[in-house]
CSV table of C-alpha atoms and ligand atoms in Angstrom, one decimal:
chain,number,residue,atom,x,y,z
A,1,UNK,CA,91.7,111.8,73.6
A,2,UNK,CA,93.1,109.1,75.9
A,3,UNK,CA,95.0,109.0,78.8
A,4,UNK,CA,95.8,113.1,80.2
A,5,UNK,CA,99.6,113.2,79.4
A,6,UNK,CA,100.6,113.9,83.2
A,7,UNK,CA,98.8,111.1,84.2
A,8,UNK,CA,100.2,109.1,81.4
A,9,UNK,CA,103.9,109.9,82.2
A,10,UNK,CA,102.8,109.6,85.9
A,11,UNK,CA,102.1,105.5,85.1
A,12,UNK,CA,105.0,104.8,87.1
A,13,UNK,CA,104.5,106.8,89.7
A,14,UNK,CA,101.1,106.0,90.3
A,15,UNK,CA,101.3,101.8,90.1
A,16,UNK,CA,104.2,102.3,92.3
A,17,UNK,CA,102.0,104.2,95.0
A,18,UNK,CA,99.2,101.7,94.5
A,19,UNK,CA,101.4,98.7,95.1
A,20,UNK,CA,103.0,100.2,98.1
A,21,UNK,CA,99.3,101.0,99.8
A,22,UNK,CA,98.1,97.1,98.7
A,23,UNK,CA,101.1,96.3,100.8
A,24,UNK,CA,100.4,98.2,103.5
A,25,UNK,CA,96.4,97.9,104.2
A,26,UNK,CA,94.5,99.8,107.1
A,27,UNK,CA,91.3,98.9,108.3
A,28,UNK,CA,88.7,101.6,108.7
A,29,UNK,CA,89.2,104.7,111.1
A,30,UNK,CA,93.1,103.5,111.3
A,31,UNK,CA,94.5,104.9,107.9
A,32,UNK,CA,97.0,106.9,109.4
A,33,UNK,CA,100.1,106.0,107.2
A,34,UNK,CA,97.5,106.0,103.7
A,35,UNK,CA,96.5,109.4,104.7
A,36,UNK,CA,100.0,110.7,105.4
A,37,UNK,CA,100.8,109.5,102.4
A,38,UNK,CA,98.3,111.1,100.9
A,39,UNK,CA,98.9,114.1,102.2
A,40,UNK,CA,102.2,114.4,101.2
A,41,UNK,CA,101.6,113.5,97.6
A,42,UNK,CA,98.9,116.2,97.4
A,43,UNK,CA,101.7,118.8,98.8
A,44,UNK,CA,104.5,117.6,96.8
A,45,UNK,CA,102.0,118.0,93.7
A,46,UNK,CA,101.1,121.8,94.5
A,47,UNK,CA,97.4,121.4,95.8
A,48,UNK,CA,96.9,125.0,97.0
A,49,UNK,CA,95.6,123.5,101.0
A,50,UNK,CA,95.9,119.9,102.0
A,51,UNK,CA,93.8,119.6,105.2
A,52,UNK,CA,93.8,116.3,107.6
A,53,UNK,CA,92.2,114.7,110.2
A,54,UNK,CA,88.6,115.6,108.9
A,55,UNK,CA,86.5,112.7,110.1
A,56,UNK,CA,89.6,110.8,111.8
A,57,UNK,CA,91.6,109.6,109.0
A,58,UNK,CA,90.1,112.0,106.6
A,59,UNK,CA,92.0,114.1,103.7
A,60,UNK,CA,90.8,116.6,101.7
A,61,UNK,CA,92.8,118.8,99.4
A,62,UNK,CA,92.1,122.5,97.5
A,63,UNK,CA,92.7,122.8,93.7
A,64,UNK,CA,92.2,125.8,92.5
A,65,UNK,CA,91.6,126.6,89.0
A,66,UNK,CA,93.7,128.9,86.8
A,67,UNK,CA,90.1,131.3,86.0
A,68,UNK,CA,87.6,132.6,88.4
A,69,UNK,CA,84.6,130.8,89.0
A,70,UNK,CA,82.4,130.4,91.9
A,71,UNK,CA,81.6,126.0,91.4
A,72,UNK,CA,83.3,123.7,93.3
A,73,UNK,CA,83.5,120.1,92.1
A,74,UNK,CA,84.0,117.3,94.5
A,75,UNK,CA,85.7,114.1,93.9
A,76,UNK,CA,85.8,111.2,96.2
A,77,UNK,CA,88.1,108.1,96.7
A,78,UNK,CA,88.0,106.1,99.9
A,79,UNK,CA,91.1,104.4,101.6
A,80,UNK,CA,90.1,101.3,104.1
A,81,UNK,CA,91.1,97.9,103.8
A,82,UNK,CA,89.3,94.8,104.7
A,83,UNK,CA,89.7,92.0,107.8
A,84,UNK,CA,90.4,88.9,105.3
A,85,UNK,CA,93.7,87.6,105.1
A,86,UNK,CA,95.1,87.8,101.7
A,87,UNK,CA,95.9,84.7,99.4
A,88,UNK,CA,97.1,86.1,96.1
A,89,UNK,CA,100.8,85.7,95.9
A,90,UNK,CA,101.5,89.0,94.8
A,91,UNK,CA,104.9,90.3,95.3
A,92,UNK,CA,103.2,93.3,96.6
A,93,UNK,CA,101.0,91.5,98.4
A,94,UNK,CA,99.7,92.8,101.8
A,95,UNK,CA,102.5,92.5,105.1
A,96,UNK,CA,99.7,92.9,107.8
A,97,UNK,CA,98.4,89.8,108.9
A,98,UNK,CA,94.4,89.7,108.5
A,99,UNK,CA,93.8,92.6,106.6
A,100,UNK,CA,93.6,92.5,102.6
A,101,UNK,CA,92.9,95.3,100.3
A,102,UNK,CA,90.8,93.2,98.9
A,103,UNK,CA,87.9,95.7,97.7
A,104,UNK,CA,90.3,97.6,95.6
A,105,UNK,CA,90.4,100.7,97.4
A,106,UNK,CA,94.3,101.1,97.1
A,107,UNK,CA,93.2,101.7,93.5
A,108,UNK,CA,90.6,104.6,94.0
A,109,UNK,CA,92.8,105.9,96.7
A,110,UNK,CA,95.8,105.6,94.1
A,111,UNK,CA,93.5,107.1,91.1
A,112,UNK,CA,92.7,110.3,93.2
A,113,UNK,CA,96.1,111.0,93.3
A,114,UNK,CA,96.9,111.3,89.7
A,115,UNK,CA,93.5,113.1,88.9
A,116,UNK,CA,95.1,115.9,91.8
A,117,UNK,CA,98.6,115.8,90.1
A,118,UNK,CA,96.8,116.6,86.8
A,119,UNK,CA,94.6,119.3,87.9
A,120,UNK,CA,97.1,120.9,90.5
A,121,UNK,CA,100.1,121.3,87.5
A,122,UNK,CA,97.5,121.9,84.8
A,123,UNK,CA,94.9,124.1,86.5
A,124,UNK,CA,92.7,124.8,83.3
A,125,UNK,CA,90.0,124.7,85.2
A,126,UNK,CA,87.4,127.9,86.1
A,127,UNK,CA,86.6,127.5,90.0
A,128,UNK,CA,87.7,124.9,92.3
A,129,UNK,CA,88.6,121.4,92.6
A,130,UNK,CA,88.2,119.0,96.1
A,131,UNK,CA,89.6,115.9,96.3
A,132,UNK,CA,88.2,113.7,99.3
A,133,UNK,CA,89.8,110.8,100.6
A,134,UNK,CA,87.5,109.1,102.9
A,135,UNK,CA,87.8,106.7,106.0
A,136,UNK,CA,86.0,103.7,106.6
A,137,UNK,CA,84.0,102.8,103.8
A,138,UNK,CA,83.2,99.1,104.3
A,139,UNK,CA,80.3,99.6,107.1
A,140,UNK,CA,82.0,101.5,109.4
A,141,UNK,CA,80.4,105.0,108.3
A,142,UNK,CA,83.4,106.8,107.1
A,143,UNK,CA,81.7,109.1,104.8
A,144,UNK,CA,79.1,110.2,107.5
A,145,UNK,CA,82.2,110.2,110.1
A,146,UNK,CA,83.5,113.2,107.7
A,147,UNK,CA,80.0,114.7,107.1
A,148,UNK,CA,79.4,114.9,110.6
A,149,UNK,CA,83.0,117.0,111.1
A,150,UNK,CA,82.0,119.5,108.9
A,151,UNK,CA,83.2,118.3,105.4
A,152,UNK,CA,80.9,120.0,103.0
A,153,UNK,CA,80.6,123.1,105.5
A,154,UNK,CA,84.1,123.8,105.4
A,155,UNK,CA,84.8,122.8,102.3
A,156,UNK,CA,81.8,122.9,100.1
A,157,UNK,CA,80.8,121.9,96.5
A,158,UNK,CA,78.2,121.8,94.1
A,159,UNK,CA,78.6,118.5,92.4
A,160,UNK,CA,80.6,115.3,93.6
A,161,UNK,CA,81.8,112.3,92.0
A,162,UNK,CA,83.3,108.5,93.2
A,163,UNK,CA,84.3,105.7,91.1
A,164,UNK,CA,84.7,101.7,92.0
A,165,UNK,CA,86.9,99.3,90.3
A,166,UNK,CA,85.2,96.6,88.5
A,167,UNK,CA,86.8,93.0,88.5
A,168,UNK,CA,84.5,92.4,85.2
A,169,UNK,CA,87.7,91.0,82.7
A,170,UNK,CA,86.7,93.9,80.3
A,171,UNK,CA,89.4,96.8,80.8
A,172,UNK,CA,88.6,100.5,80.5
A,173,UNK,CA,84.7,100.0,80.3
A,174,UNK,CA,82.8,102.3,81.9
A,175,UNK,CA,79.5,101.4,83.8
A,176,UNK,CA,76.9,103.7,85.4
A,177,UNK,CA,72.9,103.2,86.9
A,178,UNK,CA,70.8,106.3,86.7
A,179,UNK,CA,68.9,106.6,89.7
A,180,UNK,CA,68.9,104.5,92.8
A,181,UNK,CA,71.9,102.5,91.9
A,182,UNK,CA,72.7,100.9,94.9
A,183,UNK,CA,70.7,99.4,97.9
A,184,UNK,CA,70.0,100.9,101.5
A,185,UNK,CA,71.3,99.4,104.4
A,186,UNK,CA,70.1,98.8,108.1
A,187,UNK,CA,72.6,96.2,110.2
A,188,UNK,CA,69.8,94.3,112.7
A,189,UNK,CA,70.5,92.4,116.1
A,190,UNK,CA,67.8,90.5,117.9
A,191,UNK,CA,68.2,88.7,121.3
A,192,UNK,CA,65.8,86.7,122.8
A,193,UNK,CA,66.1,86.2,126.1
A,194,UNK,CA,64.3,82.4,126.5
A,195,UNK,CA,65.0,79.9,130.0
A,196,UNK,CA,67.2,77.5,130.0
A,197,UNK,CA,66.4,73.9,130.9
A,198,UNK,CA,67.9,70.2,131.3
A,199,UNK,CA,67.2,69.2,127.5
A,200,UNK,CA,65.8,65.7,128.0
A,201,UNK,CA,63.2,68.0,130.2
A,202,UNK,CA,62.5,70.8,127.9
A,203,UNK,CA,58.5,71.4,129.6
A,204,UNK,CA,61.1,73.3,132.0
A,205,UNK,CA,62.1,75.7,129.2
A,206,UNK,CA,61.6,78.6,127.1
A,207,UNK,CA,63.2,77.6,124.4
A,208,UNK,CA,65.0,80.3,122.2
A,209,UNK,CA,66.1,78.3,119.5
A,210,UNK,CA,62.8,77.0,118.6
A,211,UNK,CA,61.8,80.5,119.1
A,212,UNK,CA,64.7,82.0,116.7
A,213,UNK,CA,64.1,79.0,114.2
A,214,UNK,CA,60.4,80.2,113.7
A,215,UNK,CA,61.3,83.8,114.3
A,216,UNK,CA,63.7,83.3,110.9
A,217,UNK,CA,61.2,81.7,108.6
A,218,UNK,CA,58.6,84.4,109.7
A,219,UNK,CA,61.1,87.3,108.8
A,220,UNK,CA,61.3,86.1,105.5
A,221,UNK,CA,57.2,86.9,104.7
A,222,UNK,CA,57.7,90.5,105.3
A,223,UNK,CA,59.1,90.4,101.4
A,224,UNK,CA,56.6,88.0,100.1
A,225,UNK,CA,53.4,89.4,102.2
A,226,UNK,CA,54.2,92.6,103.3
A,227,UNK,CA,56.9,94.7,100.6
A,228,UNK,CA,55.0,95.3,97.4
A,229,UNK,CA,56.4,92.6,94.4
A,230,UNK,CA,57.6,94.9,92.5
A,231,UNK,CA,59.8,96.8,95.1
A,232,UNK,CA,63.1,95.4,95.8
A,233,UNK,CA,63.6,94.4,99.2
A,234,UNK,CA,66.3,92.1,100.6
A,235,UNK,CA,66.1,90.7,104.6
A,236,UNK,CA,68.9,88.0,105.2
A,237,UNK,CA,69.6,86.4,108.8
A,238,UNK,CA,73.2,86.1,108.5
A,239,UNK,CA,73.9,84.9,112.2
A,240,UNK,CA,72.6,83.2,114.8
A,241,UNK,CA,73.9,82.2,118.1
A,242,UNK,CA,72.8,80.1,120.8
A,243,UNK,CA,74.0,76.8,123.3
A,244,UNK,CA,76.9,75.3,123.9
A,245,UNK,CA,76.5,71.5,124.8
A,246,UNK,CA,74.2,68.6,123.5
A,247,UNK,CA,72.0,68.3,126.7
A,248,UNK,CA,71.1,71.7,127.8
A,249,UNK,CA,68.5,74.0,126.3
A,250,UNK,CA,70.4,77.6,126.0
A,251,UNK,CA,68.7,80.5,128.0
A,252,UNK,CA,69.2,83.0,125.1
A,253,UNK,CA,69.6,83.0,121.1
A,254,UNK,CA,70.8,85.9,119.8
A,255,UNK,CA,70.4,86.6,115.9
A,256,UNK,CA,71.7,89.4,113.2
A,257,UNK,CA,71.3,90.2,109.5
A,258,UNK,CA,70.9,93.1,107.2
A,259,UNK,CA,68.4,94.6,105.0
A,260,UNK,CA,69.1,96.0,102.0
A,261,UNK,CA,66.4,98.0,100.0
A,262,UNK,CA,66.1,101.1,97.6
A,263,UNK,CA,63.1,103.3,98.5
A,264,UNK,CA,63.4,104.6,102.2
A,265,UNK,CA,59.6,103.8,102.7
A,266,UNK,CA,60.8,100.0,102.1
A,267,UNK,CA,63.1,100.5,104.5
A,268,UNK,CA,60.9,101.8,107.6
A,269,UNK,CA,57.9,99.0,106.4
A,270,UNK,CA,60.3,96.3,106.4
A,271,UNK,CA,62.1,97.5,110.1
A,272,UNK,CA,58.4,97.9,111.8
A,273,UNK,CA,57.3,94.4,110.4
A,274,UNK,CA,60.2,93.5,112.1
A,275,UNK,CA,59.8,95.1,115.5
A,276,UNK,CA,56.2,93.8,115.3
A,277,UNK,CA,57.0,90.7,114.5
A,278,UNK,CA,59.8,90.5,117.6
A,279,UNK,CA,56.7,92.1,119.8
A,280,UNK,CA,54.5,89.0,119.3
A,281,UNK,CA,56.7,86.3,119.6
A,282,UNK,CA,57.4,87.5,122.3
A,283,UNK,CA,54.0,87.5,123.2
A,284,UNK,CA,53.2,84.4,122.1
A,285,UNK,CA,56.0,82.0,123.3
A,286,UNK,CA,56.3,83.9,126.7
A,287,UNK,CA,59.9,85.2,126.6
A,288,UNK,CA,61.8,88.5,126.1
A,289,UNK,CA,62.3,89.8,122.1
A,290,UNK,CA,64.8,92.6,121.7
A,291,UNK,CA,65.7,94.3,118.7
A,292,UNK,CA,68.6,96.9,117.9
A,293,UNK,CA,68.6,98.3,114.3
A,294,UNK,CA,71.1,100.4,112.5
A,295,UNK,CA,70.7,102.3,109.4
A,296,UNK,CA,74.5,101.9,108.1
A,297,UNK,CA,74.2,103.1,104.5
A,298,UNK,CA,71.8,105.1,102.5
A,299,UNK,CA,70.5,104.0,99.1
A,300,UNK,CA,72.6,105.4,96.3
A,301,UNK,CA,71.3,107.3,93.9
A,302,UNK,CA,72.9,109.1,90.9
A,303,UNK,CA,71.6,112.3,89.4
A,304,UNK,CA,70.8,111.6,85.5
A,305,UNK,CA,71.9,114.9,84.2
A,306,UNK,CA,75.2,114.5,86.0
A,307,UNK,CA,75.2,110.8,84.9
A,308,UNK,CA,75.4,111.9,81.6
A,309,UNK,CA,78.2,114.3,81.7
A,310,UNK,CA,79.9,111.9,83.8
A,311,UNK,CA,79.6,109.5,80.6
A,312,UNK,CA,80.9,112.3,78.2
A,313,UNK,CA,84.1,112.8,80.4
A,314,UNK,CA,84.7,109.1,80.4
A,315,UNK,CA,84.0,108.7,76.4
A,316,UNK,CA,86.7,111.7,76.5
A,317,UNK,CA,89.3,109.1,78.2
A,318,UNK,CA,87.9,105.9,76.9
A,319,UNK,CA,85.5,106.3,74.4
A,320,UNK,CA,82.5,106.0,73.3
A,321,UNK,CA,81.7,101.9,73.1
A,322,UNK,CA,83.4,101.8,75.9
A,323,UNK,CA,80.6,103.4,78.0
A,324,UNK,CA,77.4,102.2,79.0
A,325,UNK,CA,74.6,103.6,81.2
A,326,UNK,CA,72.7,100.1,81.2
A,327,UNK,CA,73.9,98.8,84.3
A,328,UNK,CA,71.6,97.2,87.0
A,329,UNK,CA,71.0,98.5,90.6
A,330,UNK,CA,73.1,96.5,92.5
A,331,UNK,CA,71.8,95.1,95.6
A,332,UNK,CA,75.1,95.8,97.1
A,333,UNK,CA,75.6,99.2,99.1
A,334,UNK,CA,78.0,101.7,98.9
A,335,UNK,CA,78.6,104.9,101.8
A,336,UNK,CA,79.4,107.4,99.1
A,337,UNK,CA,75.5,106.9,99.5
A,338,UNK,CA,75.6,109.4,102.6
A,339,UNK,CA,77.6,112.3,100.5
A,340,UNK,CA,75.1,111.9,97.4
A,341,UNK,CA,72.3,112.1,99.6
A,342,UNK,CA,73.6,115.5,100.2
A,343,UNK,CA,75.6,116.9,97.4
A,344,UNK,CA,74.1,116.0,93.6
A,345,UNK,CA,76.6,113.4,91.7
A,346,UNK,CA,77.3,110.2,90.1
A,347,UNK,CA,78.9,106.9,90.8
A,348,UNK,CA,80.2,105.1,88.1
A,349,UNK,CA,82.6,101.4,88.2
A,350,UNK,CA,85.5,100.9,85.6
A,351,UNK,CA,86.0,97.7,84.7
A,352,UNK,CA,89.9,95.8,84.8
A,353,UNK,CA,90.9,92.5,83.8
A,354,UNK,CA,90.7,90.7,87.5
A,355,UNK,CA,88.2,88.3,87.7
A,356,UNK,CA,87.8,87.2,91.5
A,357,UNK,CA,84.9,89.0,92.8
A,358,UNK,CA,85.9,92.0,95.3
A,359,UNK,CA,86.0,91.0,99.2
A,360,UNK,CA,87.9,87.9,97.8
A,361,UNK,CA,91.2,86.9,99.7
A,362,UNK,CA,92.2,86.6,95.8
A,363,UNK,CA,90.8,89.6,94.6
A,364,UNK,CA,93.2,91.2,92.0
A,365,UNK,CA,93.1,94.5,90.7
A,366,UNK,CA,95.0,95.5,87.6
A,367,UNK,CA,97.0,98.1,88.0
A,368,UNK,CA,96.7,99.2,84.2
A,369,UNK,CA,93.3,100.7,84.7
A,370,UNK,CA,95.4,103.6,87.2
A,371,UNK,CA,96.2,106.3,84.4
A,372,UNK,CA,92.3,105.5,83.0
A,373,UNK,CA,90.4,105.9,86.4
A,374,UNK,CA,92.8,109.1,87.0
A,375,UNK,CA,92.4,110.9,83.8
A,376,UNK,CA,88.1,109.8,84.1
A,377,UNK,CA,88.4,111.8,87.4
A,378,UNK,CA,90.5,115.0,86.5
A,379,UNK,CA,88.3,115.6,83.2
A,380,UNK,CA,85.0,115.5,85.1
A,381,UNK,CA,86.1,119.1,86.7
A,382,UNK,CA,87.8,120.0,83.8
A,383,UNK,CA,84.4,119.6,81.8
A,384,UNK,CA,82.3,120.7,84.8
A,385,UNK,CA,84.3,124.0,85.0
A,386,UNK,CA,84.8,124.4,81.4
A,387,UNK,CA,83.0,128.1,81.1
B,401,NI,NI1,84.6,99.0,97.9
């Protein structure tokens, strides 16, 4: 088996949809023409109920099978764009200033849609099918936006699967990670609030930027003194703020950063190292230390049973050599986290022939990898629903 002939025959169809939602990217929480879009195709293909607004921007859409069966498989796609202003040259190429598909989600978004055309006009299928398409993916918490409004109460399901494109030059492959796949993530801001002085007479100041110079290198021992070696744990300073002329010492410094880890218990060591550390510099230089942090993603993790029939419905589509189950945890995070931390599932990436690494303002996605990621998708429920 290859390519499911609807989808196949849909190849049209389906690159002409993708190139029309490259050219029109939303950011996060603002997908209001991708989701009517989306909802019409998902009527004009049959889906039994098309239901929007569900966390926002949210879609979701009801396939039902043509035999009984009480399981409900999930499938997920998300829809937001990214602020970066898009340098490809494409003739398709996005016509809103500052904001660039440039994560590929136009082609999950786009690959949905054909898996839903398949199952809706094929229904061989016992039970029923939900297809998700999901705000706000890049850090914005769409998947927990449509958690919180009810998404798996109203519409529930046993099992759930999501797919990324892959700019990897190798076409068709198909890559999983059993187990924790993908990191954890908590967003951090710290200010310190320091006093200001004339900066030939800095005996007059706290300083914050000494402060938030030291403050950085001593963040960095909580993963060489404090997270166990062989636990993965990432803590990287990604901003700081502070002053605005060459002869005055700044009354406040302000810094922010991420961390990015895989075991939850990583997490909460890591975050109270951090308040701790905060708490005694501010102790020890005399100044005020505060410290907001944000859990934004949960780690990743995909269930190794459903792994592995994930993998048989792709070696259905792709075959066999093209699969492998060998791929590293990325350090990278993911919000389809937040549903898999709830439903059981998998997460796998399919490789295309771009090369330029996602979040890119040259990111290119090939569109021939449409009718493979589509057909991956509709035989997962086919095969989950078999009996
Ligand atoms: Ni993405």
């Amino acid at each position: 088996m290859s390519v499911l002939p609807i989808i196949h025959e849909s190849t049209d169809e389906l690159t002409a949809i993708f190139k029309d939602l490259h050219a029109h990217p939303e950011i996060g929480f603002t997908e209001v023409r991708t989701a009517g879009i989306v909802a019409d195709k998902l009527r004009e293909y049959g889906v039994d109920e098309v239901h929007t607004g569900i966390g926002i921007t949210g879609v979701v859409g009801i396939i039902k099978g043509n035999r009984e069966g009480p399981r409900r498989i999930g499938l997920r796609a998300d829809m937001d764009a990214l602020p970066i202003n898009e340098e490809t040259n494409l003739a398709y190429a996005s016509t809103n200033p500052g904001v660039m598909h440039a994560c590929g989600h136009d082609s999950h978004t786009t690959m949905l849609l054909g898996a839903a055309k398949h199952l809706a006009q094929t229904r061989d299928f016992a039970g029923t099918a939900v297809v998700i398409f999901q705000p706000a993916e890049e850090g914005l918490g769409g998947a927990r936006g449509m958690i919180k409004d009810g998404l798996f109460d109203r519409f529930p399901v046993d099992e759930i699967y999501g797919m990324h494109n892959w700019p990897s030059g190798d076409p068709g492959t198909f890559g999983i990670c059993k187990g924790a796949a993908m990191a954890g993530a908590s967003f951090f801001d710290i200010t310190i609030q320091g006093k200001g002085s004339h900066a030939a007479m800095p005996q007059q100041s706290k300083d914050p930027l000494v402060i938030a110079s030291a403050l950085v290198a001593s963040l960095q021992t909580i993963l060489s003194r404090n997270v166990a070696p062989l636990d993965t744990c990432v803590l990287s300073v990604t901003q700081i703020h502070s002053g605005s002329a060459y002869n005055v010492v700044p009354d406040t410094a302000t810094l922010a950063g991420t961390i990015r880890y895989f075991k939850d218990e990583v997490c909460t060591l890591a975050e109270s190292r951090m308040r701790e550390l905060c708490e005694g510099f501010a102790l020890a230089y005399g100044v005020q230390i505060n410290i907001d942090l944000r859990n934004i993603f949960d780690v990743l993790v995909n269930d190794a049973d459903l792994s592995d029939a994930y993998m048989e419905a792709a070696a259905d589509i792709v075959g066999k050599d093209k699969i492998s189950s060998t791929d590293e945890p990325a350090t990278g995070s993911e919000d389809f986290a937040d549903m898999l931390k709830v439903i059981p599932g998998a997460y796998c990436k399919i490789g295309h022939s771009g090369t330029t690494g996602l979040h890119n303002p040259s990111f290119f996605l090939d569109p021939e990898i449409l009718p493979v990621g589509a057909s991956i998708m509709a035989r997962i429920v086919e095969r989950r629903l078999a009996a």
